[in-house]
XYZ file of C-alpha atoms in Angstrom:
135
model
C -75.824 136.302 193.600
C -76.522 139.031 195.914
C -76.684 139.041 199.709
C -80.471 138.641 200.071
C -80.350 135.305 197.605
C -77.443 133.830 199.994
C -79.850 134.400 202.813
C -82.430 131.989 200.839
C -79.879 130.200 200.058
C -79.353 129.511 204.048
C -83.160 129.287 204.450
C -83.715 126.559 201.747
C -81.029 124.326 203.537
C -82.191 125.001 206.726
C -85.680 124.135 205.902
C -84.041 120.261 204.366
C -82.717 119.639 207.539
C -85.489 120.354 209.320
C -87.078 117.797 206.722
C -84.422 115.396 207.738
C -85.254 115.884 211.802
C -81.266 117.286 211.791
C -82.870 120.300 213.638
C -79.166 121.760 215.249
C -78.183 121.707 211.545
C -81.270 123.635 210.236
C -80.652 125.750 213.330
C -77.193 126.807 212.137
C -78.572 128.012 208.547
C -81.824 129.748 209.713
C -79.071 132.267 212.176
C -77.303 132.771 209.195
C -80.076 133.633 207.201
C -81.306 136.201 210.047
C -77.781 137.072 210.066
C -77.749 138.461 206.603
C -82.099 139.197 206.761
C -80.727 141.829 209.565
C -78.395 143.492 207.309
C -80.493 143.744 204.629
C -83.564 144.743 206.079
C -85.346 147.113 208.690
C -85.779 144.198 211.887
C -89.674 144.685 211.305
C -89.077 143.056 207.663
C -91.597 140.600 207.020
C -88.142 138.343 205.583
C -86.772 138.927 209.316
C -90.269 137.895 210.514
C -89.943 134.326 208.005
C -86.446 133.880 209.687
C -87.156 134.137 213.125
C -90.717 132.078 211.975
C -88.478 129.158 210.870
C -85.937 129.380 213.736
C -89.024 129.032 216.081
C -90.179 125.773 214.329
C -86.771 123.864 214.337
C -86.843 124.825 218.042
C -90.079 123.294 218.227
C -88.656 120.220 216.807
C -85.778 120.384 218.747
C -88.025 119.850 221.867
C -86.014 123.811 223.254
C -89.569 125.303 223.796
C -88.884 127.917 225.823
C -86.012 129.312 222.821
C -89.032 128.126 220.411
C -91.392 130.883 222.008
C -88.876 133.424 221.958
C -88.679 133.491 218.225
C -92.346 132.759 217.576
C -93.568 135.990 219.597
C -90.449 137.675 217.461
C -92.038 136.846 214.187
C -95.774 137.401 215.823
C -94.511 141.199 216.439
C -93.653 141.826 212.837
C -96.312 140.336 210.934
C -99.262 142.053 213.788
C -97.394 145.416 212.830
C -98.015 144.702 209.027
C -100.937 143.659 209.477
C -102.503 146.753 211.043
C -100.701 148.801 208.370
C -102.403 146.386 205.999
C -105.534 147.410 207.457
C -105.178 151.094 207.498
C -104.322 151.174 203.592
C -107.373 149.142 203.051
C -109.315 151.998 205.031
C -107.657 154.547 203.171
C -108.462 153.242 199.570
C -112.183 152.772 200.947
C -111.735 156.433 201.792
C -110.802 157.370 198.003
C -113.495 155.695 196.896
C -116.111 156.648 198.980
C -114.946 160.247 197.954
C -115.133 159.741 194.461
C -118.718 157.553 194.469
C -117.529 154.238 194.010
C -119.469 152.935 196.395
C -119.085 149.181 195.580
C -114.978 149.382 195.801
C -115.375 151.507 198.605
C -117.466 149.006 200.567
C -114.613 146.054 199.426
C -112.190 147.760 201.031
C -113.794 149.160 204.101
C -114.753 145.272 204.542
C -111.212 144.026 203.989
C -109.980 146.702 206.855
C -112.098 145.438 209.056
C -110.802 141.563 207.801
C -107.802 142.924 209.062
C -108.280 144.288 212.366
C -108.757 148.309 211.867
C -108.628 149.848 215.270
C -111.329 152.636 214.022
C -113.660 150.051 212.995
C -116.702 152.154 214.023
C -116.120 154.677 211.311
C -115.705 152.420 208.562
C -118.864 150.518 209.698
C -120.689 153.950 209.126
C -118.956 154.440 205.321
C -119.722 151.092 204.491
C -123.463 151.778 206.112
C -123.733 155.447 203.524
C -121.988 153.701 200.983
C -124.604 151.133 200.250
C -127.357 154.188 200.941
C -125.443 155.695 198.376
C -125.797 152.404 195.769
């Protein structure tokens, strides 16, 4: 078992006692897990981002809403990070195949960059505009 499966390990059993309402105990495990995620992983992990995710929920539960916040807009961070990254690959792939006339994969992916919040989104509204000329 390596490090990383301990660190699910912590996350499965703080997840049942935040089943059972024992939210102090679930608590306990989810720092541990972040503990090891931390080691493991770069802090803008999306396995960091689950951590500090579950820590915010027992919070939640445990009525500490202020601590509960903390660790949401933690996790919040991560995951709006990804998902402009997300975004710019999808823009980049609609790129390649706009290059190479495949108009129809092109326009799937220009779409699913703009799903996902491209910051250029003008430019890929005018690639998806030639690319169906271009059908």
């Amino acid at each position: 078992m390596n490090n990383s499966d301990v660190a699910d390990l912590y996350l499965n059993l703080g997840l049942s006692y935040c089943e059972s309402k024992q939210y102090d105990k679930a608590i306990e495990h989810y720092e541990k897990a972040l503990k090891i995620k931390l080691n493991i992983f770069e802090t803008n992990h999306s396995d960091v981002a689950r951590s500090y995710n579950s820590l915010g929920g027992s919070y939640y539960n445990n009525k500490q809403y202020d601590r509960a916040i903390k660790y949401y807009k933690k996790a919040l961070n991560i995951f709006e990070a990804s998902y402009k990254e997300i975004a710019l690959l999808y823009s980049d792939l609609g790129n390649y195949y706009y290059k190479n006339n495949q108009w129809d994969n092109a326009i799937k992916n220009y779409k699913n960059a703009l799903k996902h919040g491209l910051d250029d989104a003008n430019s890929v509204q005018i690639n998806i505009a030639n690319s169906y000329n271009n059908l």
